[in-house]
Amino acid sequence: METPRRTVLVAGAAGAAALVAGCSNYGDEGGGSTSATPSTSRPETTQPATSGTGTTSAPPESSAPPAGEELAKTADIPVGGGKVFADQKVVVTQPTSGDFKAFSAICTHQGCTVNKVADGTIDCPCHGSKYNIEDAAVVHGPATRPLPTKQINVSGDSIVLA
């Protein structure tokens, strides 16, 4: 019995779609196309790597910023605004004078990094999500969850990641 041509074409298209989906990264809209915020994620390992001698190598470098790292001076964070620290994946806001808050800079919609704080919101460039500078609640979707809070300490005029 001969396989109909339509069945072969449908099966081939489904296989190609699976291949493209398997090659894309979380947050990619076009299966590997470039976006405004490039992905900088590192592959995670669940088991330590071993060398040929059976010894384990050092664990992979953590993507979390080191505790105690100074992010900024208090004067760098405007009242009613904030500043994004993309390398540390943190955004610091100052909703009212002397009240500093910190949140993850990773959008809860699809994992893009927020890029600015303006008009009382923390803004994501990828799909337009906006979060309130006071508590990181969603002000405008498509995100449905707030940005997670981060711990900071304000000591004198320094803002330090806790």
PDB file of C-alpha atoms in Angstrom:
ATOM      1  CA  MET A   1       0.000   0.000   0.000  1.00  0.00           C
ATOM      2  CA  GLU A   2       1.375   3.378  -1.005  1.00  0.00           C
ATOM      3  CA  THR A   3       1.349   6.347   1.444  1.00  0.00           C
ATOM      4  CA  PRO A   4      -0.678   9.311   0.093  1.00  0.00           C
ATOM      5  CA  ARG A   5       1.383  12.378  -0.780  1.00  0.00           C
ATOM      6  CA  ARG A   6      -0.704  14.593   1.551  1.00  0.00           C
ATOM      7  CA  THR A   7       0.217  12.399   4.560  1.00  0.00           C
ATOM      8  CA  VAL A   8       3.920  12.678   3.767  1.00  0.00           C
ATOM      9  CA  LEU A   9       3.691  16.480   3.429  1.00  0.00           C
ATOM     10  CA  VAL A  10       1.739  16.912   6.697  1.00  0.00           C
ATOM     11  CA  ALA A  11       4.160  14.663   8.594  1.00  0.00           C
ATOM     12  CA  GLY A  12       7.149  16.564   7.170  1.00  0.00           C
ATOM     13  CA  ALA A  13       5.657  19.930   8.145  1.00  0.00           C
ATOM     14  CA  ALA A  14       4.931  18.720  11.685  1.00  0.00           C
ATOM     15  CA  GLY A  15       8.521  17.474  12.036  1.00  0.00           C
ATOM     16  CA  ALA A  16       9.907  20.811  10.823  1.00  0.00           C
ATOM     17  CA  ALA A  17       7.705  22.712  13.304  1.00  0.00           C
ATOM     18  CA  ALA A  18       8.925  20.520  16.165  1.00  0.00           C
ATOM     19  CA  LEU A  19      12.534  21.106  15.124  1.00  0.00           C
ATOM     20  CA  VAL A  20      12.088  24.909  15.081  1.00  0.00           C
ATOM     21  CA  ALA A  21      10.271  24.890  18.432  1.00  0.00           C
ATOM     22  CA  GLY A  22      13.048  22.810  19.971  1.00  0.00           C
ATOM     23  CA  CYS A  23      15.693  25.297  18.822  1.00  0.00           C
ATOM     24  CA  SER A  24      14.015  28.437  20.161  1.00  0.00           C
ATOM     25  CA  ASN A  25      14.691  30.032  23.541  1.00  0.00           C
ATOM     26  CA  TYR A  26      12.109  30.955  26.155  1.00  0.00           C
ATOM     27  CA  GLY A  27      10.741  34.373  25.203  1.00  0.00           C
ATOM     28  CA  ASP A  28      11.682  34.132  21.511  1.00  0.00           C
ATOM     29  CA  GLU A  29       8.746  35.187  19.395  1.00  0.00           C
ATOM     30  CA  GLY A  30      10.136  34.165  16.031  1.00  0.00           C
ATOM     31  CA  GLY A  31      11.920  30.899  16.697  1.00  0.00           C
ATOM     32  CA  GLY A  32      15.372  32.407  17.008  1.00  0.00           C
ATOM     33  CA  SER A  33      14.878  35.857  15.491  1.00  0.00           C
ATOM     34  CA  THR A  34      16.568  38.787  17.152  1.00  0.00           C
ATOM     35  CA  SER A  35      14.663  40.973  19.599  1.00  0.00           C
ATOM     36  CA  ALA A  36      15.144  44.290  21.366  1.00  0.00           C
ATOM     37  CA  THR A  37      16.533  42.503  24.415  1.00  0.00           C
ATOM     38  CA  PRO A  38      18.904  39.645  23.584  1.00  0.00           C
ATOM     39  CA  SER A  39      18.766  36.545  25.714  1.00  0.00           C
ATOM     40  CA  THR A  40      21.776  36.166  27.976  1.00  0.00           C
ATOM     41  CA  SER A  41      20.665  33.060  29.828  1.00  0.00           C
ATOM     42  CA  ARG A  42      23.186  30.379  30.597  1.00  0.00           C
ATOM     43  CA  PRO A  43      22.428  26.685  30.371  1.00  0.00           C
ATOM     44  CA  GLU A  44      21.758  25.153  33.755  1.00  0.00           C
ATOM     45  CA  THR A  45      23.325  21.875  34.802  1.00  0.00           C
ATOM     46  CA  THR A  46      21.762  19.470  37.239  1.00  0.00           C
ATOM     47  CA  GLN A  47      24.854  17.354  37.832  1.00  0.00           C
ATOM     48  CA  PRO A  48      28.422  18.519  38.371  1.00  0.00           C
ATOM     49  CA  ALA A  49      30.768  17.956  35.452  1.00  0.00           C
ATOM     50  CA  THR A  50      33.546  15.475  35.936  1.00  0.00           C
ATOM     51  CA  SER A  51      36.947  15.360  34.338  1.00  0.00           C
ATOM     52  CA  GLY A  52      38.547  12.192  32.994  1.00  0.00           C
ATOM     53  CA  THR A  53      40.068  11.526  36.421  1.00  0.00           C
ATOM     54  CA  GLY A  54      36.679  11.373  38.159  1.00  0.00           C
ATOM     55  CA  THR A  55      37.075  14.684  40.009  1.00  0.00           C
ATOM     56  CA  THR A  56      34.333  17.259  39.902  1.00  0.00           C
ATOM     57  CA  SER A  57      34.821  20.701  38.467  1.00  0.00           C
ATOM     58  CA  ALA A  58      33.653  23.947  40.046  1.00  0.00           C
ATOM     59  CA  PRO A  59      29.878  24.582  39.965  1.00  0.00           C
ATOM     60  CA  PRO A  60      28.611  26.900  37.209  1.00  0.00           C
ATOM     61  CA  GLU A  61      28.811  30.627  37.910  1.00  0.00           C
ATOM     62  CA  SER A  62      25.616  31.967  39.485  1.00  0.00           C
ATOM     63  CA  SER A  63      23.607  34.525  37.536  1.00  0.00           C
ATOM     64  CA  ALA A  64      22.428  36.156  40.771  1.00  0.00           C
ATOM     65  CA  PRO A  65      24.282  39.309  41.757  1.00  0.00           C
ATOM     66  CA  PRO A  66      26.546  38.997  44.780  1.00  0.00           C
ATOM     67  CA  ALA A  67      25.121  40.093  48.115  1.00  0.00           C
ATOM     68  CA  GLY A  68      26.575  43.303  49.469  1.00  0.00           C
ATOM     69  CA  GLU A  69      27.212  44.762  46.020  1.00  0.00           C
ATOM     70  CA  GLU A  70      26.589  48.505  45.894  1.00  0.00           C
ATOM     71  CA  LEU A  71      24.040  49.242  43.203  1.00  0.00           C
ATOM     72  CA  ALA A  72      23.909  53.023  43.406  1.00  0.00           C
ATOM     73  CA  LYS A  73      24.012  56.118  45.544  1.00  0.00           C
ATOM     74  CA  THR A  74      20.666  57.307  46.873  1.00  0.00           C
ATOM     75  CA  ALA A  75      21.039  60.502  44.801  1.00  0.00           C
ATOM     76  CA  ASP A  76      21.108  58.362  41.607  1.00  0.00           C
ATOM     77  CA  ILE A  77      17.492  57.230  42.131  1.00  0.00           C
ATOM     78  CA  PRO A  78      15.004  60.024  41.375  1.00  0.00           C
ATOM     79  CA  VAL A  79      12.006  60.576  43.667  1.00  0.00           C
ATOM     80  CA  GLY A  80       8.921  59.249  41.876  1.00  0.00           C
ATOM     81  CA  GLY A  81      11.131  57.220  39.531  1.00  0.00           C
ATOM     82  CA  GLY A  82      13.840  54.619  39.528  1.00  0.00           C
ATOM     83  CA  LYS A  83      16.757  53.044  37.732  1.00  0.00           C
ATOM     84  CA  VAL A  84      17.213  49.670  36.024  1.00  0.00           C
ATOM     85  CA  PHE A  85      20.417  47.715  36.724  1.00  0.00           C
ATOM     86  CA  ALA A  86      20.247  45.244  33.830  1.00  0.00           C
ATOM     87  CA  ASP A  87      23.518  43.446  34.662  1.00  0.00           C
ATOM     88  CA  GLN A  88      22.282  42.722  38.185  1.00  0.00           C
ATOM     89  CA  LYS A  89      18.692  42.069  36.991  1.00  0.00           C
ATOM     90  CA  VAL A  90      17.355  44.538  39.559  1.00  0.00           C
ATOM     91  CA  VAL A  91      15.326  47.737  39.346  1.00  0.00           C
ATOM     92  CA  VAL A  92      15.415  50.210  42.261  1.00  0.00           C
ATOM     93  CA  THR A  93      12.656  52.770  42.717  1.00  0.00           C
ATOM     94  CA  GLN A  94      12.020  55.674  45.077  1.00  0.00           C
ATOM     95  CA  PRO A  95       8.234  56.204  45.080  1.00  0.00           C
ATOM     96  CA  THR A  96       8.475  58.875  47.803  1.00  0.00           C
ATOM     97  CA  SER A  97      11.457  60.708  49.224  1.00  0.00           C
ATOM     98  CA  GLY A  98      13.683  58.316  51.189  1.00  0.00           C
ATOM     99  CA  ASP A  99      11.534  55.220  50.437  1.00  0.00           C
ATOM    100  CA  PHE A 100      13.606  52.860  48.268  1.00  0.00           C
ATOM    101  CA  LYS A 101      12.201  49.644  46.800  1.00  0.00           C
ATOM    102  CA  ALA A 102      13.826  46.920  44.702  1.00  0.00           C
ATOM    103  CA  PHE A 103      12.299  44.415  42.309  1.00  0.00           C
ATOM    104  CA  SER A 104      13.444  41.873  39.778  1.00  0.00           C
ATOM    105  CA  ALA A 105      14.135  43.479  36.393  1.00  0.00           C
ATOM    106  CA  ILE A 106      12.852  40.360  34.598  1.00  0.00           C
ATOM    107  CA  CYS A 107       9.345  40.800  33.177  1.00  0.00           C
ATOM    108  CA  THR A 108       6.909  38.166  34.405  1.00  0.00           C
ATOM    109  CA  HIS A 109       5.271  37.933  30.967  1.00  0.00           C
ATOM    110  CA  GLN A 110       8.030  36.328  28.888  1.00  0.00           C
ATOM    111  CA  GLY A 111      11.294  36.981  30.681  1.00  0.00           C
ATOM    112  CA  CYS A 112      12.513  40.153  28.946  1.00  0.00           C
ATOM    113  CA  THR A 113      14.522  42.680  30.964  1.00  0.00           C
ATOM    114  CA  VAL A 114      12.634  45.872  31.806  1.00  0.00           C
ATOM    115  CA  ASN A 115      14.429  48.886  30.371  1.00  0.00           C
ATOM    116  CA  LYS A 116      13.136  52.060  31.983  1.00  0.00           C
ATOM    117  CA  VAL A 117      11.240  53.682  34.804  1.00  0.00           C
ATOM    118  CA  ALA A 118       8.995  56.540  33.678  1.00  0.00           C
ATOM    119  CA  ASP A 119       5.748  58.201  34.745  1.00  0.00           C
ATOM    120  CA  GLY A 120       5.405  56.035  37.853  1.00  0.00           C
ATOM    121  CA  THR A 121       5.873  52.709  36.082  1.00  0.00           C
ATOM    122  CA  ILE A 122       8.599  50.157  35.395  1.00  0.00           C
ATOM    123  CA  ASP A 123       8.370  49.418  31.672  1.00  0.00           C
ATOM    124  CA  CYS A 124       9.139  46.337  29.585  1.00  0.00           C
ATOM    125  CA  PRO A 125      10.074  47.017  25.942  1.00  0.00           C
ATOM    126  CA  CYS A 126       9.098  43.611  24.562  1.00  0.00           C
ATOM    127  CA  HIS A 127       5.306  43.625  24.794  1.00  0.00           C
ATOM    128  CA  GLY A 128       4.471  46.796  26.725  1.00  0.00           C
ATOM    129  CA  SER A 129       3.911  45.486  30.253  1.00  0.00           C
ATOM    130  CA  LYS A 130       4.086  48.168  32.950  1.00  0.00           C
ATOM    131  CA  TYR A 131       4.493  47.771  36.702  1.00  0.00           C
ATOM    132  CA  ASN A 132       3.789  50.241  39.533  1.00  0.00           C
ATOM    133  CA  ILE A 133       6.977  51.669  41.127  1.00  0.00           C
ATOM    134  CA  GLU A 134       5.471  51.345  44.629  1.00  0.00           C
ATOM    135  CA  ASP A 135       4.783  47.599  44.728  1.00  0.00           C
ATOM    136  CA  ALA A 136       5.547  46.274  41.195  1.00  0.00           C
ATOM    137  CA  ALA A 137       1.875  45.413  40.637  1.00  0.00           C
ATOM    138  CA  VAL A 138       0.859  45.107  36.987  1.00  0.00           C
ATOM    139  CA  VAL A 139      -0.535  48.410  35.700  1.00  0.00           C
ATOM    140  CA  HIS A 140      -0.705  47.379  32.032  1.00  0.00           C
ATOM    141  CA  GLY A 141      -0.484  43.853  30.579  1.00  0.00           C
ATOM    142  CA  PRO A 142       0.078  41.461  28.992  1.00  0.00           C
ATOM    143  CA  ALA A 143       1.905  40.481  32.220  1.00  0.00           C
ATOM    144  CA  THR A 144      -0.463  39.175  34.891  1.00  0.00           C
ATOM    145  CA  ARG A 145       1.926  38.808  37.848  1.00  0.00           C
ATOM    146  CA  PRO A 146       3.894  41.532  39.682  1.00  0.00           C
ATOM    147  CA  LEU A 147       7.668  41.706  39.603  1.00  0.00           C
ATOM    148  CA  PRO A 148       9.192  39.793  42.528  1.00  0.00           C
ATOM    149  CA  THR A 149      10.683  41.949  45.285  1.00  0.00           C
ATOM    150  CA  LYS A 150      14.439  42.035  45.906  1.00  0.00           C
ATOM    151  CA  GLN A 151      16.138  42.857  49.182  1.00  0.00           C
ATOM    152  CA  ILE A 152      18.274  45.983  49.443  1.00  0.00           C
ATOM    153  CA  ASN A 153      19.838  47.878  52.315  1.00  0.00           C
ATOM    154  CA  VAL A 154      20.246  51.630  52.375  1.00  0.00           C
ATOM    155  CA  SER A 155      23.288  52.585  54.417  1.00  0.00           C
ATOM    156  CA  GLY A 156      24.113  56.285  54.442  1.00  0.00           C
ATOM    157  CA  ASP A 157      23.991  57.298  50.792  1.00  0.00           C
ATOM    158  CA  SER A 158      24.621  53.783  49.424  1.00  0.00           C
ATOM    159  CA  ILE A 159      22.043  51.319  48.145  1.00  0.00           C
ATOM    160  CA  VAL A 160      23.391  47.810  48.587  1.00  0.00           C
ATOM    161  CA  LEU A 161      21.994  44.524  47.339  1.00  0.00           C
ATOM    162  CA  ALA A 162      21.188  42.403  50.414  1.00  0.00           C
TER     163      ALA A 162
END
